GROMACS .gro file of C-alpha atoms in nm:
model
  506
    1MET     CA    1   9.590  12.209  12.435
    2SER     CA    2   9.412  12.237  12.758
    3VAL     CA    3   9.350  11.960  13.031
    4ALA     CA    4   9.006  11.860  12.938
    5GLU     CA    5   9.155  11.820  12.588
    6LYS     CA    6   9.417  11.621  12.651
    7VAL     CA    7   9.187  11.396  12.873
    8CYS     CA    8   8.918  11.352  12.579
    9VAL     CA    9   9.200  11.224  12.319
   10PHE     CA   10   9.378  10.997  12.551
   11VAL     CA   11   9.014  10.849  12.628
   12PHE     CA   12   8.962  10.799  12.242
   13LEU     CA   13   9.307  10.647  12.195
   14LEU     CA   14   9.232  10.407  12.459
   15GLN     CA   15   8.879  10.319  12.347
   16GLY     CA   16   9.097  10.258  12.021
   17VAL     CA   17   9.302  10.031  12.172
   18CYS     CA   18   9.061   9.805  12.376
   19CYS     CA   19   8.867   9.793  12.008
   20ARG     CA   20   9.132   9.792  11.774
   21ASP     CA   21   9.034   9.429  11.703
   22PHE     CA   22   8.670   9.501  11.619
   23SER     CA   23   8.594   9.604  11.261
   24ILE     CA   24   8.406   9.605  11.000
   25SER     CA   25   8.351   9.704  10.605
   26LEU     CA   26   8.035   9.792  10.427
   27PRO     CA   27   7.953  10.012  10.136
   28GLU     CA   28   7.883  10.382  10.316
   29LYS     CA   29   7.563  10.425  10.020
   30ILE     CA   30   7.363  10.153   9.854
   31GLU     CA   31   7.095  10.236   9.571
   32ALA     CA   32   6.832   9.992   9.523
   33LEU     CA   33   6.542   9.952   9.239
   34SER     CA   34   6.212   9.870   9.390
   35GLY     CA   35   6.117   9.551   9.312
   36SER     CA   36   6.426   9.464   9.277
   37CYS     CA   37   6.696   9.286   9.591
   38VAL     CA   38   6.967   9.464   9.729
   39ILE     CA   39   7.294   9.356   9.813
   40ILE     CA   40   7.527   9.489  10.109
   41LYS     CA   41   7.861   9.369  10.110
   42CYS     CA   42   8.026   9.280  10.447
   43THR     CA   43   8.323   9.139  10.626
   44PHE     CA   44   8.416   9.186  10.972
   45GLU     CA   45   8.728   9.133  11.198
   46ILE     CA   46   8.658   9.055  11.591
   47GLY     CA   47   8.912   9.019  11.860
   48LYS     CA   48   9.152   8.752  11.896
   49ASP     CA   49   9.009   8.627  12.207
   50GLU     CA   50   8.683   8.596  12.054
   51ASP     CA   51   8.786   8.388  11.809
   52LYS     CA   52   8.709   8.051  11.956
   53TYR     CA   53   8.343   8.143  11.998
   54LEU     CA   54   8.290   8.218  11.622
   55THR     CA   55   8.175   7.864  11.465
   56GLU     CA   56   7.972   7.791  11.213
   57SER     CA   57   7.693   7.609  11.427
   58ASP     CA   58   7.622   7.905  11.622
   59ALA     CA   59   7.696   8.211  11.414
   60THR     CA   60   7.416   8.432  11.366
   61GLY     CA   61   7.392   8.709  11.178
   62LEU     CA   62   7.156   8.995  11.269
   63TRP     CA   63   7.056   9.350  11.097
   64LEU     CA   64   7.000   9.674  11.269
   65LYS     CA   65   6.792   9.932  11.121
   66ASP     CA   66   6.854  10.346  11.211
   67GLY     CA   67   7.085  10.271  11.489
   68ASP     CA   68   6.839  10.200  11.762
   69ASN     CA   69   6.882   9.891  12.023
   70ALA     CA   70   6.910   9.522  11.843
   71ASN     CA   71   6.585   9.444  12.041
   72ASN     CA   72   6.347   9.705  11.886
   73HIS     CA   73   6.420   9.776  11.534
   74GLN     CA   74   6.612   9.408  11.450
   75VAL     CA   75   6.520   9.403  11.077
   76PHE     CA   76   6.663   9.065  10.994
   77ASN     CA   77   6.801   8.764  11.187
   78SER     CA   78   6.965   8.457  10.986
   79ARG     CA   79   6.858   8.204  11.210
   80ASP     CA   80   6.535   8.320  11.365
   81PRO     CA   81   6.315   8.534  11.074
   82LYS     CA   82   6.025   8.724  11.209
   83PRO     CA   83   5.751   8.806  11.015
   84ASP     CA   84   5.779   9.168  10.982
   85HIS     CA   85   6.182   9.112  10.920
   86PHE     CA   86   6.282   9.165  10.573
   87LYS     CA   87   6.322   8.848  10.378
   88GLY     CA   88   6.650   8.759  10.240
   89GLU     CA   89   6.968   8.598  10.314
   90ILE     CA   90   7.323   8.603  10.450
   91THR     CA   91   7.541   8.464  10.128
   92GLY     CA   92   7.873   8.494  10.316
   93LYS     CA   93   8.017   8.256  10.534
   94LEU     CA   94   8.015   8.393  10.882
   95HIS     CA   95   8.259   8.170  11.079
   96GLU     CA   96   8.517   8.286  10.794
   97LYS     CA   97   8.374   8.672  10.883
   98ASN     CA   98   8.190   8.731  10.593
   99CYS     CA   99   7.891   8.923  10.649
  100THR     CA  100   7.746   8.968  10.236
  101THR     CA  101   7.388   9.001  10.279
  102ILE     CA  102   7.090   9.016  10.032
  103PHE     CA  103   6.740   9.204  10.093
  104TYR     CA  104   6.473   9.054   9.846
  105ASP     CA  105   6.183   9.301   9.705
  106ALA     CA  106   6.341   9.583   9.789
  107SER     CA  107   6.069   9.866   9.860
  108SER     CA  108   6.071  10.239  10.055
  109ASN     CA  109   6.023  10.010  10.371
  110HIS     CA  110   6.435   9.966  10.334
  111ASN     CA  111   6.539  10.327  10.336
  112GLY     CA  112   6.781  10.401  10.622
  113GLU     CA  113   7.076  10.306  10.803
  114TYR     CA  114   7.174   9.977  10.877
  115TYR     CA  115   7.406   9.821  11.142
  116PHE     CA  116   7.538   9.474  11.166
  117ARG     CA  117   7.580   9.255  11.461
  118ILE     CA  118   7.717   8.939  11.489
  119GLU     CA  119   7.624   8.660  11.796
  120SER     CA  120   7.823   8.346  11.856
  121GLY     CA  121   7.801   8.179  12.165
  122ALA     CA  122   7.937   8.395  12.454
  123LEU     CA  123   8.035   8.635  12.160
  124LYS     CA  124   7.771   8.908  12.097
  125TYR     CA  125   7.863   9.234  11.984
  126THR     CA  126   7.751   9.529  11.729
  127PHE     CA  127   7.974   9.728  11.488
  128TYR     CA  128   7.857  10.108  11.571
  129MET     CA  129   8.135  10.238  11.405
  130ASN     CA  130   8.033  10.169  11.001
  131THR     CA  131   7.698  10.200  10.878
  132SER     CA  132   7.526  10.140  10.505
  133THR     CA  133   7.254  10.358  10.404
  134ILE     CA  134   7.015  10.210  10.177
  135ASN     CA  135   6.833  10.450   9.952
  136VAL     CA  136   6.534  10.259   9.728
  137ILE     CA  137   6.453  10.433   9.413
  138GLU     CA  138   6.133  10.414   9.188
  139SER     CA  139   6.328  10.420   8.844
  140PRO     CA  140   6.694  10.308   8.709
  141PRO     CA  141   6.907  10.576   8.751
  142LYS     CA  142   6.958  10.750   8.422
  143ARG     CA  143   7.288  10.679   8.259
  144THR     CA  144   7.513  10.887   8.039
  145VAL     CA  145   7.623  10.789   7.653
  146LYS     CA  146   8.009  10.864   7.598
  147LEU     CA  147   8.079  10.976   7.245
  148TYR     CA  148   8.435  10.853   7.129
  149VAL     CA  149   8.620  10.970   6.811
  150GLU     CA  150   8.938  10.781   6.700
  151GLN     CA  151   8.937  10.647   7.052
  152LYS     CA  152   8.960  10.991   7.209
  153GLU     CA  153   8.645  11.123   7.450
  154VAL     CA  154   8.435  11.440   7.290
  155GLN     CA  155   8.109  11.595   7.418
  156ASP     CA  156   7.801  11.609   7.260
  157GLN     CA  157   7.735  11.851   6.972
  158GLU     CA  158   8.085  11.861   6.875
  159GLU     CA  159   8.089  11.782   6.508
  160VAL     CA  160   8.272  11.479   6.372
  161LEU     CA  161   8.415  11.477   6.020
  162GLU     CA  162   8.298  11.215   5.788
  163GLY     CA  163   8.502  10.904   5.752
  164SER     CA  164   8.612  10.933   6.112
  165SER     CA  165   8.602  10.599   6.329
  166VAL     CA  166   8.302  10.671   6.584
  167SER     CA  167   8.229  10.453   6.934
  168LEU     CA  168   7.939  10.524   7.159
  169ARG     CA  169   7.971  10.424   7.522
  170CYS     CA  170   7.630  10.307   7.701
  171SER     CA  171   7.708  10.166   8.079
  172ALA     CA  172   7.467   9.998   8.325
  173GLU     CA  173   7.469  10.066   8.727
  174THR     CA  174   7.551   9.781   8.919
  175LEU     CA  175   7.210   9.673   9.078
  176CYS     CA  176   7.069   9.403   9.212
  177SER     CA  177   6.857   9.254   8.991
  178SER     CA  178   6.801   8.900   8.836
  179PRO     CA  179   6.875   8.803   8.567
  180PRO     CA  180   7.142   9.127   8.495
  181PRO     CA  181   7.005   9.440   8.304
  182THR     CA  182   7.031   9.431   7.939
  183LEU     CA  183   7.145   9.692   7.727
  184THR     CA  184   7.009   9.764   7.338
  185TRP     CA  185   7.079  10.047   7.074
  186SER     CA  186   6.825  10.211   6.855
  187SER     CA  187   6.808  10.538   6.635
  188THR     CA  188   6.597  10.824   6.537
  189PRO     CA  189   6.524  10.825   6.241
  190ARG     CA  190   6.592  10.455   6.229
  191ILE     CA  191   6.915  10.329   6.032
  192PRO     CA  192   7.077  10.006   6.034
  193LEU     CA  193   7.301   9.971   6.317
  194SER     CA  194   7.660   9.840   6.282
  195GLU     CA  195   7.724   9.450   6.419
  196SER     CA  196   8.048   9.525   6.585
  197SER     CA  197   7.834   9.664   6.901
  198ARG     CA  198   7.959   9.434   7.182
  199GLN     CA  199   7.837   9.404   7.531
  200GLN     CA  200   8.075   9.313   7.810
  201GLU     CA  201   7.954   9.295   8.177
  202LEU     CA  202   7.755   9.642   8.194
  203ILE     CA  203   7.896   9.817   7.912
  204SER     CA  204   7.795   9.812   7.553
  205ASP     CA  205   8.001   9.969   7.267
  206LEU     CA  206   7.867  10.067   6.944
  207ASN     CA  207   8.120  10.149   6.694
  208PHE     CA  208   8.062  10.259   6.338
  209THR     CA  209   8.278  10.470   6.077
  210ALA     CA  210   8.064  10.827   6.070
  211ALA     CA  211   7.908  10.880   5.719
  212HIS     CA  212   7.639  11.158   5.588
  213ARG     CA  213   7.323  10.940   5.678
  214HIS     CA  214   7.472  10.979   6.042
  215HIS     CA  215   7.419  11.363   6.047
  216ARG     CA  216   7.142  11.425   6.344
  217VAL     CA  217   7.095  11.082   6.395
  218THR     CA  218   7.027  11.039   6.793
  219PHE     CA  219   7.103  10.703   6.919
  220THR     CA  220   6.964  10.570   7.242
  221CYS     CA  221   7.099  10.338   7.488
  222THR     CA  222   6.846  10.127   7.669
  223ILE     CA  223   6.849   9.957   7.973
  224THR     CA  224   6.595   9.729   8.111
  225TYR     CA  225   6.589   9.581   8.442
  226GLN     CA  226   6.404   9.243   8.468
  227LEU     CA  227   6.199   9.233   8.755
  228LEU     CA  228   5.962   8.984   8.901
  229ASP     CA  229   5.632   9.190   8.875
  230LYS     CA  230   5.764   9.384   8.568
  231ASN     CA  231   6.033   9.542   8.353
  232LYS     CA  232   6.195   9.864   8.442
  233THR     CA  233   6.426  10.103   8.209
  234ALA     CA  234   6.624  10.321   8.187
  235GLN     CA  235   6.741  10.563   7.858
  236ASP     CA  236   7.005  10.815   7.744
  237SER     CA  237   7.069  10.951   7.429
  238ILE     CA  238   7.307  11.105   7.191
  239THR     CA  239   7.283  11.277   6.875
  240LEU     CA  240   7.564  11.293   6.618
  241HIS     CA  241   7.679  11.578   6.403
  242VAL     CA  242   7.877  11.517   6.134
  243GLN     CA  243   8.034  11.683   5.846
  244TYR     CA  244   8.042  11.592   5.493
  245SER     CA  245   8.067  11.676   5.107
  246PRO     CA  246   7.787  11.729   4.889
  247LYS     CA  247   7.554  11.381   4.845
  248ASN     CA  248   7.248  11.344   4.669
  249THR     CA  249   7.281  11.628   4.410
  250SER     CA  250   7.008  11.659   4.192
  251VAL     CA  251   6.845  11.855   3.902
  252SER     CA  252   6.479  11.965   3.870
  253VAL     CA  253   6.328  12.094   3.558
  254LEU     CA  254   6.037  12.359   3.560
  255PRO     CA  255   5.787  12.327   3.450
  256SER     CA  256   5.781  11.941   3.450
  257GLY     CA  257   5.788  11.714   3.177
  258SER     CA  258   5.796  11.799   2.800
  259VAL     CA  259   5.934  12.110   2.760
  260LEU     CA  260   5.807  12.309   2.421
  261GLU     CA  261   6.029  12.520   2.215
  262GLY     CA  262   5.964  12.939   2.305
  263SER     CA  263   5.838  12.860   2.635
  264SER     CA  264   6.013  12.964   2.977
  265VAL     CA  265   6.246  12.668   3.169
  266THR     CA  266   6.398  12.707   3.478
  267LEU     CA  267   6.660  12.434   3.619
  268THR     CA  268   6.725  12.381   4.001
  269CYS     CA  269   7.016  12.272   4.162
  270SER     CA  270   6.988  12.098   4.531
  271SER     CA  271   7.199  11.912   4.721
  272ASP     CA  272   7.283  11.777   5.064
  273ALA     CA  273   7.578  11.900   5.247
  274ASN     CA  274   7.755  11.988   5.582
  275PRO     CA  275   7.821  12.254   5.595
  276ALA     CA  276   7.593  12.379   5.299
  277VAL     CA  277   7.710  12.404   4.948
  278LEU     CA  278   7.952  12.673   4.916
  279ASN     CA  279   7.821  12.740   4.537
  280TYR     CA  280   7.677  12.574   4.249
  281THR     CA  281   7.836  12.562   3.883
  282TRP     CA  282   7.641  12.507   3.574
  283SER     CA  283   7.760  12.383   3.247
  284ARG     CA  284   7.690  12.209   2.912
  285GLU     CA  285   7.782  11.931   2.727
  286SER     CA  286   7.917  12.069   2.405
  287GLU     CA  287   8.115  11.876   2.111
  288GLY     CA  288   8.220  11.612   2.388
  289GLN     CA  289   8.332  11.913   2.641
  290LEU     CA  290   8.151  12.090   2.906
  291LYS     CA  291   8.112  12.462   2.884
  292GLN     CA  292   8.082  12.644   3.196
  293LEU     CA  293   7.791  12.904   3.192
  294GLN     CA  294   7.723  13.044   3.546
  295THR     CA  295   7.724  13.013   3.898
  296GLY     CA  296   7.407  12.970   4.145
  297ASP     CA  297   7.145  12.728   4.241
  298THR     CA  298   6.897  12.828   3.945
  299LEU     CA  299   6.954  12.857   3.560
  300THR     CA  300   6.643  12.992   3.330
  301PHE     CA  301   6.584  13.049   2.983
  302ASN     CA  302   6.281  13.292   2.910
  303LYS     CA  303   6.245  13.169   2.556
  304ILE     CA  304   6.406  12.844   2.455
  305ASN     CA  305   6.489  12.718   2.132
  306GLN     CA  306   6.578  12.367   1.988
  307THR     CA  307   6.973  12.455   1.978
  308GLN     CA  308   6.962  12.498   2.359
  309GLY     CA  309   6.861  12.124   2.433
  310GLY     CA  310   7.110  11.876   2.545
  311TRP     CA  311   7.298  11.790   2.869
  312TYR     CA  312   7.320  12.018   3.171
  313ASN     CA  313   7.559  11.986   3.447
  314CYS     CA  314   7.493  12.141   3.784
  315THR     CA  315   7.819  12.049   4.035
  316ALA     CA  316   7.776  12.167   4.409
  317GLN     CA  317   8.120  12.236   4.636
  318ASN     CA  318   8.159  12.269   5.023
  319LYS     CA  319   8.510  12.260   5.156
  320HIS     CA  320   8.484  11.893   5.205
  321GLY     CA  321   8.421  11.818   4.815
  322THR     CA  322   8.220  11.842   4.518
  323GLN     CA  323   7.936  11.626   4.356
  324GLU     CA  324   7.757  11.644   4.013
  325SER     CA  325   7.411  11.566   3.847
  326SER     CA  326   7.318  11.628   3.562
  327VAL     CA  327   6.963  11.688   3.368
  328MET     CA  328   6.844  11.613   2.935
  329LEU     CA  329   6.674  11.948   2.848
  330ASP     CA  330   6.473  11.767   2.600
  331ILE     CA  331   6.326  12.060   2.348
  332GLN     CA  332   5.989  11.954   2.147
  333TYR     CA  333   5.921  12.173   1.870
  334ALA     CA  334   5.630  12.103   1.558
  335PRO     CA  335   5.739  11.944   1.235
  336GLN     CA  336   6.010  12.141   1.024
  337ILE     CA  337   6.038  12.015   0.622
  338SER     CA  338   6.402  12.049   0.511
  339THR     CA  339   6.447  12.250   0.204
  340SER     CA  340   6.659  11.989   0.006
  341CYS     CA  341   6.314  11.803  -0.040
  342SER     CA  342   6.352  11.759  -0.424
  343CYS     CA  343   6.230  11.497  -0.729
  344VAL     CA  344   6.446  11.338  -0.990
  345ASN     CA  345   6.296  11.284  -1.345
  346GLY     CA  346   6.341  10.982  -1.556
  347ASN     CA  347   6.137  10.679  -1.651
  348VAL     CA  348   5.984  10.706  -1.333
  349ILE     CA  349   5.960  10.982  -1.060
  350GLU     CA  350   6.149  10.958  -0.758
  351CYS     CA  351   6.083  11.215  -0.491
  352PHE     CA  352   6.221  11.300  -0.145
  353CYS     CA  353   6.151  11.446   0.160
  354GLU     CA  354   6.305  11.524   0.496
  355VAL     CA  355   6.110  11.633   0.826
  356ASP     CA  356   6.280  11.704   1.150
  357GLY     CA  357   6.005  11.715   1.494
  358ASN     CA  358   6.047  11.606   1.811
  359PRO     CA  359   5.851  11.414   1.938
  360PHE     CA  360   6.022  11.199   1.655
  361PRO     CA  361   5.764  11.286   1.348
  362GLU     CA  362   5.548  11.054   1.099
  363LEU     CA  363   5.559  11.088   0.741
  364GLU     CA  364   5.307  11.035   0.484
  365TRP     CA  365   5.301  11.074   0.079
  366HIS     CA  366   4.941  11.264  -0.042
  367LEU     CA  367   4.892  11.179  -0.432
  368SER     CA  368   4.629  11.440  -0.555
  369GLY     CA  369   4.517  11.507  -0.172
  370ARG     CA  370   4.499  11.119  -0.127
  371PRO     CA  371   4.745  10.919   0.141
  372VAL     CA  372   4.987  10.671  -0.077
  373THR     CA  373   5.119  10.316   0.032
  374ASN     CA  374   5.301  10.104  -0.108
  375SER     CA  375   5.152   9.909  -0.399
  376SER     CA  376   5.264   9.800  -0.779
  377ASP     CA  377   5.264  10.138  -0.867
  378THR     CA  378   5.423  10.315  -0.600
  379PHE     CA  379   5.737  10.264  -0.343
  380ILE     CA  380   5.809  10.417  -0.046
  381SER     CA  381   6.113  10.386   0.183
  382GLU     CA  382   6.216  10.568   0.553
  383GLU     CA  383   6.536  10.584   0.694
  384ARG     CA  384   6.624  10.737   1.067
  385LEU     CA  385   6.859  10.985   1.003
  386SER     CA  386   6.878  11.105   1.400
  387SER     CA  387   6.650  11.106   1.691
  388THR     CA  388   6.461  11.381   1.523
  389VAL     CA  389   6.491  11.349   1.143
  390LEU     CA  390   6.329  11.096   0.903
  391ARG     CA  391   6.406  11.087   0.572
  392SER     CA  392   6.160  10.920   0.314
  393SER     CA  393   6.140  10.876  -0.036
  394ILE     CA  394   5.879  10.764  -0.302
  395THR     CA  395   5.899  10.604  -0.666
  396LEU     CA  396   5.612  10.668  -0.891
  397HIS     CA  397   5.500  10.449  -1.168
  398GLN     CA  398   5.163  10.538  -1.232
  399SER     CA  399   4.997  10.607  -1.535
  400LEU     CA  400   4.919  11.000  -1.484
  401THR     CA  401   4.954  11.302  -1.733
  402HIS     CA  402   4.952  11.543  -1.440
  403THR     CA  403   4.867  11.544  -1.048
  404SER     CA  404   5.000  11.733  -0.719
  405LEU     CA  405   5.219  11.533  -0.472
  406GLN     CA  406   5.281  11.620  -0.134
  407CYS     CA  407   5.509  11.526   0.155
  408VAL     CA  408   5.300  11.553   0.499
  409GLY     CA  409   5.518  11.552   0.871
  410SER     CA  410   5.331  11.533   1.174
  411ASN     CA  411   5.386  11.484   1.557
  412THR     CA  412   5.181  11.577   1.876
  413HIS     CA  413   5.287  11.941   1.832
  414GLY     CA  414   5.162  11.994   1.462
  415THR     CA  415   5.230  11.933   1.107
  416ALA     CA  416   5.425  12.061   0.830
  417SER     CA  417   5.390  11.977   0.411
  418GLN     CA  418   5.577  12.046   0.073
  419LEU     CA  419   5.360  12.065  -0.267
  420PHE     CA  420   5.540  11.892  -0.583
  421GLU     CA  421   5.368  11.959  -0.896
  422LEU     CA  422   5.435  11.682  -1.120
  423TYR     CA  423   5.413  11.564  -1.513
  424LEU     CA  424   5.367  11.195  -1.531
  425PHE     CA  425   5.379  10.950  -1.849
  426SER     CA  426   5.225  10.592  -1.855
  427GLN     CA  427   5.449  10.345  -2.063
  428GLU     CA  428   5.160  10.328  -2.275
  429ALA     CA  429   5.161  10.712  -2.346
  430SER     CA  430   5.498  10.705  -2.429
  431TRP     CA  431   5.478  10.431  -2.700
  432PHE     CA  432   5.212  10.584  -2.856
  433ASN     CA  433   5.395  10.936  -2.845
  434ILE     CA  434   5.670  10.708  -3.063
  435TYR     CA  435   5.399  10.589  -3.285
  436SER     CA  436   5.282  10.967  -3.368
  437PHE     CA  437   5.619  11.077  -3.418
  438LEU     CA  438   5.724  10.832  -3.650
  439ILE     CA  439   5.376  10.873  -3.857
  440GLY     CA  440   5.486  11.241  -3.831
  441GLY     CA  441   5.789  11.207  -3.996
  442VAL     CA  442   5.664  10.931  -4.238
  443VAL     CA  443   5.390  11.246  -4.343
  444VAL     CA  444   5.662  11.481  -4.370
  445GLY     CA  445   5.867  11.303  -4.567
  446SER     CA  446   5.635  11.230  -4.809
  447VAL     CA  447   5.520  11.572  -4.832
  448MET     CA  448   5.888  11.676  -4.897
  449VAL     CA  449   5.928  11.388  -5.183
  450ILE     CA  450   5.578  11.479  -5.323
  451LEU     CA  451   5.718  11.863  -5.363
  452CYS     CA  452   6.036  11.745  -5.502
  453VAL     CA  453   5.886  11.521  -5.790
  454THR     CA  454   5.664  11.851  -5.839
  455MET     CA  455   5.925  12.041  -5.928
  456LEU     CA  456   6.123  11.821  -6.121
  457ILE     CA  457   5.839  11.779  -6.338
  458TYR     CA  458   5.796  12.148  -6.336
  459LYS     CA  459   6.138  12.210  -6.500
  460ARG     CA  460   6.110  11.947  -6.738
  461ILE     CA  461   5.807  12.090  -6.878
  462CYS     CA  462   5.962  12.435  -6.888
  463ARG     CA  463   6.281  12.304  -7.070
  464THR     CA  464   6.037  12.102  -7.314
  465GLN     CA  465   5.878  12.431  -7.444
  466ARG     CA  466   6.136  12.648  -7.492
  467GLY     CA  467   6.307  12.360  -7.721
  468ASP     CA  468   6.012  12.217  -7.924
  469LYS     CA  469   5.696  12.411  -7.948
  470THR     CA  470   5.523  12.189  -8.190
  471GLY     CA  471   5.457  11.867  -8.044
  472LEU     CA  472   5.541  11.532  -7.870
  473THR     CA  473   5.789  11.268  -7.924
  474ARG     CA  474   5.818  10.911  -7.823
  475THR     CA  475   6.130  10.728  -7.737
  476ASP     CA  476   6.205  10.397  -7.630
  477GLY     CA  477   5.863  10.431  -7.492
  478VAL     CA  478   5.939  10.748  -7.244
  479VAL     CA  479   5.708  11.012  -7.314
  480SER     CA  480   5.893  11.368  -7.301
  481LEU     CA  481   5.743  11.687  -7.336
  482TYR     CA  482   5.971  11.926  -7.516
  483ASN     CA  483   5.954  12.258  -7.721
  484ASP     CA  484   6.262  12.430  -7.854
  485GLY     CA  485   6.149  12.800  -7.729
  486ASP     CA  486   6.118  12.950  -7.379
  487PRO     CA  487   5.974  12.783  -7.118
  488PHE     CA  488   5.605  12.851  -7.067
  489TYR     CA  489   5.405  12.768  -6.777
  490VAL     CA  490   5.056  12.576  -6.778
  491ASN     CA  491   4.840  12.570  -6.500
  492LYS     CA  492   4.579  12.362  -6.686
  493VAL     CA  493   4.594  12.074  -7.013
  494MET     CA  494   4.305  12.043  -7.168
  495MET     CA  495   4.320  11.720  -7.392
  496SER     CA  496   4.061  11.562  -7.593
  497SER     CA  497   3.939  11.192  -7.503
  498ALA     CA  498   4.067  11.076  -7.840
  499GLY     CA  499   4.417  11.278  -7.726
  500ALA     CA  500   4.450  11.128  -7.405
  501ALA     CA  501   4.322  10.770  -7.525
  502ARG     CA  502   4.617  10.812  -7.790
  503LEU     CA  503   4.854  10.905  -7.535
  504GLY     CA  504   4.774  10.608  -7.319
  505SER     CA  505   4.816  10.381  -7.606
  506SER     CA  506   5.121  10.525  -7.710
   0.00000   0.00000   0.00000
């Protein structure tokens, strides 16, 4: 070390010894919001010999700007404010060596380097060794929202697992304002925010459990400073990325609406998941069990029939889980008449008819081409056998000898019918047939009796002619014709009127 350097060090140390009792504590840099206020936290120390001069009644605090002498660039005097001075006050007690000062209505004029000077009686001292630099900003400083998962800080864009405990923290810069700034949370898209958010001093935490609805939601913290002329705000945002199992799984049918038998139908399965769905699996409910069909997000039927109707199930899966969705495939078709339709004969005619159709069919009976309804001569009943099958019966009491009976089923897709050929007899016709039968029986019986009597008479005549060919005898009032020879056949007997009379009198 040279002699000159040693001299400089000695002078510096000597100055420190001489001034070691004079010191000041100031913030090195202060950021103030335009229109707000500026607070300079300040304390100082003076030499012991000067303590006697520092009194409450005499102590005056001054602020000098940009380091020039106090007379030319004095910007504040606690006891003698000037029109061109900054508006403010010393909030600390100078006799207790507290020089904390507040300047009101900060503007760009307040930008610069500040020195404090104390005057009290014979004590006059400017603290040049430490200064404060004030920087006035037009907008509040931007803050950063921090993300904590399970109480551990993570970086933005990192993905959070569904069900994790999440905390978003927002803090505001401590700027001079009255009242203090407020911190509020919002989200895009807008969702209900947890009521567990809290605000303590200038820190606000938003706590919730991560769910699929939080995925790609942007959370924004807004800091509002209430100033005299207007409010000023600062914001910071963070977008949350959440991994979750399939949600909102659904199955759509194309074409939509009713599915007509014979048409082409496509079922499409969709689901919301992160990461995306790995595969879709189709199955069909059959006899109370699910029968697996195929994989893929679509299931197509080129020409569908009614046997392919029923419940179809789609299962969406990713690495975090599965979710199912089902759809009822309702195949519509025109009515079909069952081959089991029949009629039963008896005193009355009873016919049965079953029709199958979707939508559920209607069934009518037509007699000789005209619709039939319940009456004293006909009785119709219906029974719903299933969601598509209707069974109907009709009982006929009508006085008809021959007619056609038709069962007609219909729905919005068409009609079907079955024809029955019937022979019907009324009760009056039945009695007439019985009487005819009896009369016929009597007639036939009478003819048979006449024939028998004729044969007997013929045989007697023949015997008479063989035994006594000479004449007639009368015994006990019975006329007998007899003859002792062989029988002979008489086609005609001719008698005189006298002979006839005699025969009649004897």
